[in-house]
Coordinates of C-alpha atoms and ligand atoms in Angstrom, one line a residue:
X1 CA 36.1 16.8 -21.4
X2 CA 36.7 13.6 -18.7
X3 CA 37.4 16.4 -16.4
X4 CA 33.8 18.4 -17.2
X5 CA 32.6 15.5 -16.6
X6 CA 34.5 14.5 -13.4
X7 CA 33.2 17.6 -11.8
X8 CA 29.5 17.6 -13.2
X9 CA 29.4 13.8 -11.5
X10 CA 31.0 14.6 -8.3
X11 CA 28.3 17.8 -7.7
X12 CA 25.5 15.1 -8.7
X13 CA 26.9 12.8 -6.1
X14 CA 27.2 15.6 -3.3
X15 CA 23.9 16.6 -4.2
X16 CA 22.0 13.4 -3.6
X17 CA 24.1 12.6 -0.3
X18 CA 22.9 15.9 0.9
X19 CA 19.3 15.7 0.1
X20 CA 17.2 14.8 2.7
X21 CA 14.9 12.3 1.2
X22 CA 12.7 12.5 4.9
X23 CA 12.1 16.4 4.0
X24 CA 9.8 14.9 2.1
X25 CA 6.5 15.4 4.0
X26 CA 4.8 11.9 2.6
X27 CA 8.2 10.4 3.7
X28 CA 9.2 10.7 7.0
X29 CA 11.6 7.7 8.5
X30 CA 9.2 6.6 10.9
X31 CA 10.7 3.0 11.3
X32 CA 14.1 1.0 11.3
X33 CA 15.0 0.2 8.6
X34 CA 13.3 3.3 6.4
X35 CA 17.2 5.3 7.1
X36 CA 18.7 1.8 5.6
X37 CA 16.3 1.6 2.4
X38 CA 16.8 5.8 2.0
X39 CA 20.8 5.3 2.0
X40 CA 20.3 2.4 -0.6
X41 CA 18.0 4.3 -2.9
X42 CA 20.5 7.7 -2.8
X43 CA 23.6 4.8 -3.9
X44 CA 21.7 4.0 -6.6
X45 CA 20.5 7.8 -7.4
X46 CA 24.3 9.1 -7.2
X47 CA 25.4 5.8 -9.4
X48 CA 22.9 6.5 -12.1
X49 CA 24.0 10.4 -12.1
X50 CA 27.0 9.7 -12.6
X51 CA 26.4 7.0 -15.2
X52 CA 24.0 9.3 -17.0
X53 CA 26.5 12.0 -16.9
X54 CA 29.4 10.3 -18.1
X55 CA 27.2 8.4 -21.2
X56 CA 25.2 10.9 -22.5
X57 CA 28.2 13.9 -21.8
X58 CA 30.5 11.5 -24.1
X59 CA 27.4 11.2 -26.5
X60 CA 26.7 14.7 -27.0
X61 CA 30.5 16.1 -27.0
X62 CA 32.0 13.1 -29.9
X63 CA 28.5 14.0 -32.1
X64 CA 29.9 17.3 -31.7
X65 CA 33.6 16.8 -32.5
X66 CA 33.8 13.9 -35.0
X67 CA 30.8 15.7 -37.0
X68 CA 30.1 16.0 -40.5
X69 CA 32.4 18.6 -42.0
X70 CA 31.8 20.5 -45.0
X71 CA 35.9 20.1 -46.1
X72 CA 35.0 16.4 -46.1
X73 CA 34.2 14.0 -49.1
X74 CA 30.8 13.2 -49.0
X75 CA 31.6 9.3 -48.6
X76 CA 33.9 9.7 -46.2
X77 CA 34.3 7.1 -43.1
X78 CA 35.7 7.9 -39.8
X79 CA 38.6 5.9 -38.3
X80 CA 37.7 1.8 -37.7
X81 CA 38.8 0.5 -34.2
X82 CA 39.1 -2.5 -33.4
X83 CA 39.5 -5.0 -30.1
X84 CA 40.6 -2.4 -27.3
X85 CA 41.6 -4.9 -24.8
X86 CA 42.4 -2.6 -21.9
X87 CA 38.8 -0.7 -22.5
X88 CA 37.0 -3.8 -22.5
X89 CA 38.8 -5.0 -19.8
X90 CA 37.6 -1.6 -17.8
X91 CA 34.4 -1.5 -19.5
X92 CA 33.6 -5.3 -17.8
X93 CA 35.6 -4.7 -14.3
X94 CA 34.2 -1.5 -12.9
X95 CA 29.9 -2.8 -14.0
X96 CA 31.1 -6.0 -12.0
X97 CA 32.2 -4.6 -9.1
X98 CA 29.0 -1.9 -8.6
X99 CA 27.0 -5.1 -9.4
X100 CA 28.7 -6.3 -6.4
X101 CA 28.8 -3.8 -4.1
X102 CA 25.1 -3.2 -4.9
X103 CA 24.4 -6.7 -3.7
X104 CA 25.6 -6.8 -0.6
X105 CA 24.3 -3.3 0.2
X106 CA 20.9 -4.4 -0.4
X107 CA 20.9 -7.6 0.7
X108 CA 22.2 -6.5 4.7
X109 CA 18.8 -4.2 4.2
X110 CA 17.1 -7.4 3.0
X111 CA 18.3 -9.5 5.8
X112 CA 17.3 -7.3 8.3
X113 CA 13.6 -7.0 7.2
X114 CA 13.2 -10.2 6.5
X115 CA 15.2 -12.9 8.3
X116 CA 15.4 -11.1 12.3
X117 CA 13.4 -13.7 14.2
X118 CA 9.7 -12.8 15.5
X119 CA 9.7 -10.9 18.9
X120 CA 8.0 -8.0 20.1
X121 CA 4.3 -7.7 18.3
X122 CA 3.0 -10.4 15.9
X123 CA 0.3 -9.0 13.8
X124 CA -1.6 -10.3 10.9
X125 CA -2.7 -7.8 8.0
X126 CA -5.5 -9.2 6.1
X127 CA -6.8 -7.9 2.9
X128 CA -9.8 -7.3 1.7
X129 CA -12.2 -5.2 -1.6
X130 CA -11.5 -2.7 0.0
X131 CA -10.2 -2.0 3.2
X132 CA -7.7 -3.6 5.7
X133 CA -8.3 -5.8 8.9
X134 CA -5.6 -6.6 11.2
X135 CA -5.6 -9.0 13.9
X136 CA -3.7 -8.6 17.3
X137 CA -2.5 -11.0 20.0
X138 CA -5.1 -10.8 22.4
X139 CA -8.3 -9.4 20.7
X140 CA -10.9 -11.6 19.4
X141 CA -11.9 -11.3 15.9
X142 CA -10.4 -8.1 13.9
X143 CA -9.8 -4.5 14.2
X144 CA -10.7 -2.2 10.8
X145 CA -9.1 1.0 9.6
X146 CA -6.2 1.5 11.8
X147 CA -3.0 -0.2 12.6
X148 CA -1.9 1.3 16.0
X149 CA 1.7 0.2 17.5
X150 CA 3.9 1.2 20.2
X151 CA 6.9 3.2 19.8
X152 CA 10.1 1.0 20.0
X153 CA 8.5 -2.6 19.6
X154 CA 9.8 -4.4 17.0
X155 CA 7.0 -5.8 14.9
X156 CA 6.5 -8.7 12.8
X157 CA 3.5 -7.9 10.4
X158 CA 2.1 -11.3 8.6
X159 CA 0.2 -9.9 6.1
X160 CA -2.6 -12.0 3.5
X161 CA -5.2 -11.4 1.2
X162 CA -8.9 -12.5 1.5
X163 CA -10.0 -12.1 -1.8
X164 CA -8.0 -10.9 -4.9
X165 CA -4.2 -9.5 -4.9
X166 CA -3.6 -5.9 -2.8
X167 CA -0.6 -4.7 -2.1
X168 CA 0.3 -3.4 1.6
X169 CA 2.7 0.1 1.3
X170 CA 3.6 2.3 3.9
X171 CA 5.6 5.2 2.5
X172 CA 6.6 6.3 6.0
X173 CA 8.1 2.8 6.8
X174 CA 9.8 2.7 2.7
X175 CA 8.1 -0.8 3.5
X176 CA 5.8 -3.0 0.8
X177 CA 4.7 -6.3 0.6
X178 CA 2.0 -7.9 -2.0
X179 CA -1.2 -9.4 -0.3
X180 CA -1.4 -13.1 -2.4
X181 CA -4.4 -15.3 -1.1
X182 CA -2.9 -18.1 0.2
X183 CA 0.5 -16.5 0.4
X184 CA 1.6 -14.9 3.9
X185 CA 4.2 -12.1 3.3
X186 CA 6.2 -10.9 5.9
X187 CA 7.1 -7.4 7.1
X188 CA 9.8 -6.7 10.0
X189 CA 10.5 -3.0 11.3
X190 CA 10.4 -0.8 14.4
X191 CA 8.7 2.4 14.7
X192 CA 11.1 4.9 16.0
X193 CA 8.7 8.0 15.5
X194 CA 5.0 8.5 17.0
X195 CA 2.4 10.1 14.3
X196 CA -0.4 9.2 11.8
X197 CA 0.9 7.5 8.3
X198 CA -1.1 6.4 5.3
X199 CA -1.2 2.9 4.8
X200 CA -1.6 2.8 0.3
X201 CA -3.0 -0.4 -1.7
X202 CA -0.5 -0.3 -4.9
X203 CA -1.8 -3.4 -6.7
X204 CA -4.9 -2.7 -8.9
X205 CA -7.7 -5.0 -6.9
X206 CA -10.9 -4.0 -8.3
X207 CA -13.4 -0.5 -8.9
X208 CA -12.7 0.7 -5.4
X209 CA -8.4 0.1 -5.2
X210 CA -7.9 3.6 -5.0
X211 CA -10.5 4.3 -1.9
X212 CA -7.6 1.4 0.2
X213 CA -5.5 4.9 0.4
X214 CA -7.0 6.1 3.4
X215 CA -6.5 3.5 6.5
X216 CA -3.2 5.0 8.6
X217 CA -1.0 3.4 10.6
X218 CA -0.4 5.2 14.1
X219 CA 2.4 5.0 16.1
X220 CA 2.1 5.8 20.1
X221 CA 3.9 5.6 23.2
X222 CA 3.3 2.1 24.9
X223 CA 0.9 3.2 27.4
X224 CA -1.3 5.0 24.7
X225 CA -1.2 1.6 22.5
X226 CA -2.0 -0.3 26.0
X227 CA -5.1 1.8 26.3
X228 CA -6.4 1.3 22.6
X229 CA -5.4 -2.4 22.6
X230 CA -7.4 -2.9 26.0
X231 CA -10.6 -1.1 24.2
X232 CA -10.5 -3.8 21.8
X233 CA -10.0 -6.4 23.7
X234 CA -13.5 -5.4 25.9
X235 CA -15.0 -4.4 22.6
X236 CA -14.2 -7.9 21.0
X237 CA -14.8 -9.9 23.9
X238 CA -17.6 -11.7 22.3
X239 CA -16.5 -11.3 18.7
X240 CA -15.7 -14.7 16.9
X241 CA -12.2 -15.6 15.7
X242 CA -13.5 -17.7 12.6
X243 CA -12.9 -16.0 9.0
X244 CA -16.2 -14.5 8.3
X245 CA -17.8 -16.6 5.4
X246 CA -20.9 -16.6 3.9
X247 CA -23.7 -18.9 5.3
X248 CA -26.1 -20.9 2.6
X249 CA -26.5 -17.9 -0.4
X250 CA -29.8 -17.8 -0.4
X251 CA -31.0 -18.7 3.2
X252 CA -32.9 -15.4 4.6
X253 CA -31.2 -13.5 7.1
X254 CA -32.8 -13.3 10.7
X255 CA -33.0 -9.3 11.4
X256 CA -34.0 -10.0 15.1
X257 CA -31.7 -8.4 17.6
X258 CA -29.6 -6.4 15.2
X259 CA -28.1 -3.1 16.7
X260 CA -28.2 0.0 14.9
X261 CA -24.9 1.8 16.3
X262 CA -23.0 -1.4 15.7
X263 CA -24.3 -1.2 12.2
X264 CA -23.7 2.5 11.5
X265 CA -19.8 1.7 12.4
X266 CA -20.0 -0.8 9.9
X267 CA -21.7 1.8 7.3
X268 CA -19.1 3.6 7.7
X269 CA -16.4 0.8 7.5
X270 CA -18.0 -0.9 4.6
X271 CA -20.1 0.7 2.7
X272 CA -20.0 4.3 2.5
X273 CA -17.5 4.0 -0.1
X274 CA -20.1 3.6 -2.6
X275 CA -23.3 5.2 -1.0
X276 CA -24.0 8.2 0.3
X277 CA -26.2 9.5 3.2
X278 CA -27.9 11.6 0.9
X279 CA -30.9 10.7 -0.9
X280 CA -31.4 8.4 -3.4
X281 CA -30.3 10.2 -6.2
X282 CA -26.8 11.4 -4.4
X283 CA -25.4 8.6 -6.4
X284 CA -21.5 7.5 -5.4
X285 CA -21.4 4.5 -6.9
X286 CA -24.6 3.0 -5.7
X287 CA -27.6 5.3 -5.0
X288 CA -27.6 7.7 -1.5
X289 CA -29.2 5.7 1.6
X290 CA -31.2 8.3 3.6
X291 CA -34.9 7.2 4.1
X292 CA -34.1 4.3 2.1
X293 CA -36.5 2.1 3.9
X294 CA -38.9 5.1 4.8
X295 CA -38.9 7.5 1.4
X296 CA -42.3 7.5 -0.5
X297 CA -41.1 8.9 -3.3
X298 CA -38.7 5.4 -3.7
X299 CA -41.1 2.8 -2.5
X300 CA -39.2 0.6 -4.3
X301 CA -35.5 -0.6 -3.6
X302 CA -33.4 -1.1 -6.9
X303 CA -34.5 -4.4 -7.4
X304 CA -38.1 -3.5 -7.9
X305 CA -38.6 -5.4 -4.6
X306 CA -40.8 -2.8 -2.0
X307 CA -38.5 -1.1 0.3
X308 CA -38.6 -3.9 3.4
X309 CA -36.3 -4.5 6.0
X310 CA -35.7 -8.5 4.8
X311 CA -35.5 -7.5 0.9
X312 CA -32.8 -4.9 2.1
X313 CA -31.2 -7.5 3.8
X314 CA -31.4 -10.0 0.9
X315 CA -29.7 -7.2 -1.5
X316 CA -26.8 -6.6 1.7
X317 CA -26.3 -10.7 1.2
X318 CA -26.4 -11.7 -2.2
X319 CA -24.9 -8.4 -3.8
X320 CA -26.8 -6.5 -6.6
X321 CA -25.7 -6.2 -10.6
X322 CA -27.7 -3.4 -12.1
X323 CA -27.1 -0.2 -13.9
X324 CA -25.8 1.1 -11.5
X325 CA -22.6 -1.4 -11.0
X326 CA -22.6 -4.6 -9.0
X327 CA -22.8 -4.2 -5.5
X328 CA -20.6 -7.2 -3.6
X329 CA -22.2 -10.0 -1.6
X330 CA -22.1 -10.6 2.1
X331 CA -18.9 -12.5 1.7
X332 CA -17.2 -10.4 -0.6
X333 CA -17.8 -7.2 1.8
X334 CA -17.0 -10.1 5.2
X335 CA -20.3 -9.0 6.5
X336 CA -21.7 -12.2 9.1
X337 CA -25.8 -12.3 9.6
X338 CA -25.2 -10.6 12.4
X339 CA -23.4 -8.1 10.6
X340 CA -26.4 -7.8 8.1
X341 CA -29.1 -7.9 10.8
X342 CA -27.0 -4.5 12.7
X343 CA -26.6 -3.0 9.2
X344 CA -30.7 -2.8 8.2
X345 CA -31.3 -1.9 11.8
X346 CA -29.2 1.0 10.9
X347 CA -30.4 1.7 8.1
X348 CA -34.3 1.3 9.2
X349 CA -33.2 4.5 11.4
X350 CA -32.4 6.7 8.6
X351 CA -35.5 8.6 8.1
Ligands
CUA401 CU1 -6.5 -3.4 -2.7 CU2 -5.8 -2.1 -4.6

């Protein structure tokens, strides 16, 4: 029986050192250390085989042997054993050491995403309900939806939360670190293969959590990254570097000056997670948008307020509880005035 077993463990151990774990089409090894954290987690595969093996193969084949016989008394008791000191010796030895070895396997993996010392590209990762902004050396104010960073630069991402807890995954990089307001946590890696990879939110943060699946992470050759990075440092010229925050709740926003193209890339950054460009009753989570300002048959907005530039605004700042769901307020969503002026400009063209 040891020797079944022998043989069923060593094919589970060949197995998982064979299996490429990057065939995986969601799990490329797009970074240093993802080869590291894949060898790790096929240790612990082939140990758990082979424990699993050996437990329940023991289990199943004594149930089978030392059963119930029909010769037998019906009270009968099988043979009492008592303090086995060379078992319990084993049975305490061999646990230690894999404890051990497991240790300093995954601490060397530890210490090398987390304790190098910051060179290459510092970037912050900053958390929000729901999407991610990043900020870069270099560009004013922050770039939404995608992380883009050179091939072979190693990167120290700082990442943050704004609001509640979110959690910052990238399956491509076997890389994850909780967003804690308050709390920076820190990511180190070096992207050793150029392509598109989903960044995932894994820590439950509100209706919307599973629409933070869809910002990627790309990965370009240094002259590509030089040319996006330069377009955001000429788009973001003028953008502030303050935290957006809201300004006094109630205080009406000024809609002079706002610009409708900058506010339908924010529509489509912030808000068309819940609305639509359909009409009203193309309902996501809030009610579709098109002609919301200019459709007779809605004069009204859902407030009961008549469908005007300024009491759109006020709904965009103060956020909106009806039956429909709540609607977050300017600061929840990090939308500035500004932000709010471009967004009803935007949506004043929807006809
Ligand atoms: Cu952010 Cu879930």
């Amino acid at each position: 029986m040891t020797a079944i077993l022998a043989v069923l463990s060593l094919i589970a151990i060949v197995g998982v050192v064979l299996w490429r774990v990057q065939d995986i089409p969601q799990l490329p090894e797009a970074v240093i250390p993802a080869a590291q954290v894949d060898a790790l987690f096929k240790f612990l595969t082939a140990s758990a085989a082979t424990i699993f093996i050996v437990v329940v193969g023991y289990l199943i084949y004594f149930a089978v042997k030392f059963r119930h016989r029909s010769t037998d008394a019906a009270d009968a008791v099988g043979i009492q054993i008592h303090d086995n000191r060379r078992l319990e010796f084993w049975w305490t030895a061999i646990p230690t050491i894999f404890i051990v070895l497991l240790g300093i396997f995954s601490v060397r993996i530890w210490y090398e995403v987390q304790i190098q010392p910051n060179s290459g590209l510092v970037l912050e990762a900053i958390g929000h309900q729901w999407y991610y902004d990043f900020r870069y050396p270099g560009v004013h104010g922050v770039v939404t939806d995608e992380m883009h960073l050179p091939l072979g630069v190693p990167v120290t991402l700082h990442t943050t939360s704004q609001d509640v807890i979110h959690s910052f995954w990238m399956p491509a990089m076997r890389l994850k670190a909780d967003m804690v307001p308050g709390l920076i946590n820190t990511l180190r890696f070096t992207p050793t293969r150029a392509g598109r990879y989903k960044i995932i939110c894994t820590e439950f943060c509100g209706t919307l959590h599973s629409e933070m699946q869809k910002q990627v992470i790309v990965i370009e050759p240094q002259d590509k990254f030089n040319a996006w990075l330069n377009g955001w440092k000429k788009k973001n010229a003028h953008a502030s570097d303050a935290i957006p925050t809201a300004s006094a709740a109630n205080a009406p926003v000024n809609l002079s000056g706002g610009i409708a193209s900058s506010g339908q890339q924010l529509f489509t950054q912030k808000c068309t997670a819940c609305h639509a460009l359909g009409p009203f009753s193309q309902r996501v989570v809030g009610p579709g948008l098109r002609g919301v300002l200019h459709d007779p048959s809605h004069p009204k907005l859902v407030d009961g307020q008549p469908a005007t530039p300024d009491n759109a605004a006020r709904i965009i700042k103060n956020g909106f509880d009806g039956d429909m769901g709540h609607m977050p307020n300017a600061s929840q969503n990090a939308l500035s005035d500004k932000d709010i002026a471009d967004l009803v400009a935007y949506l004043n063209t929807l006809k």
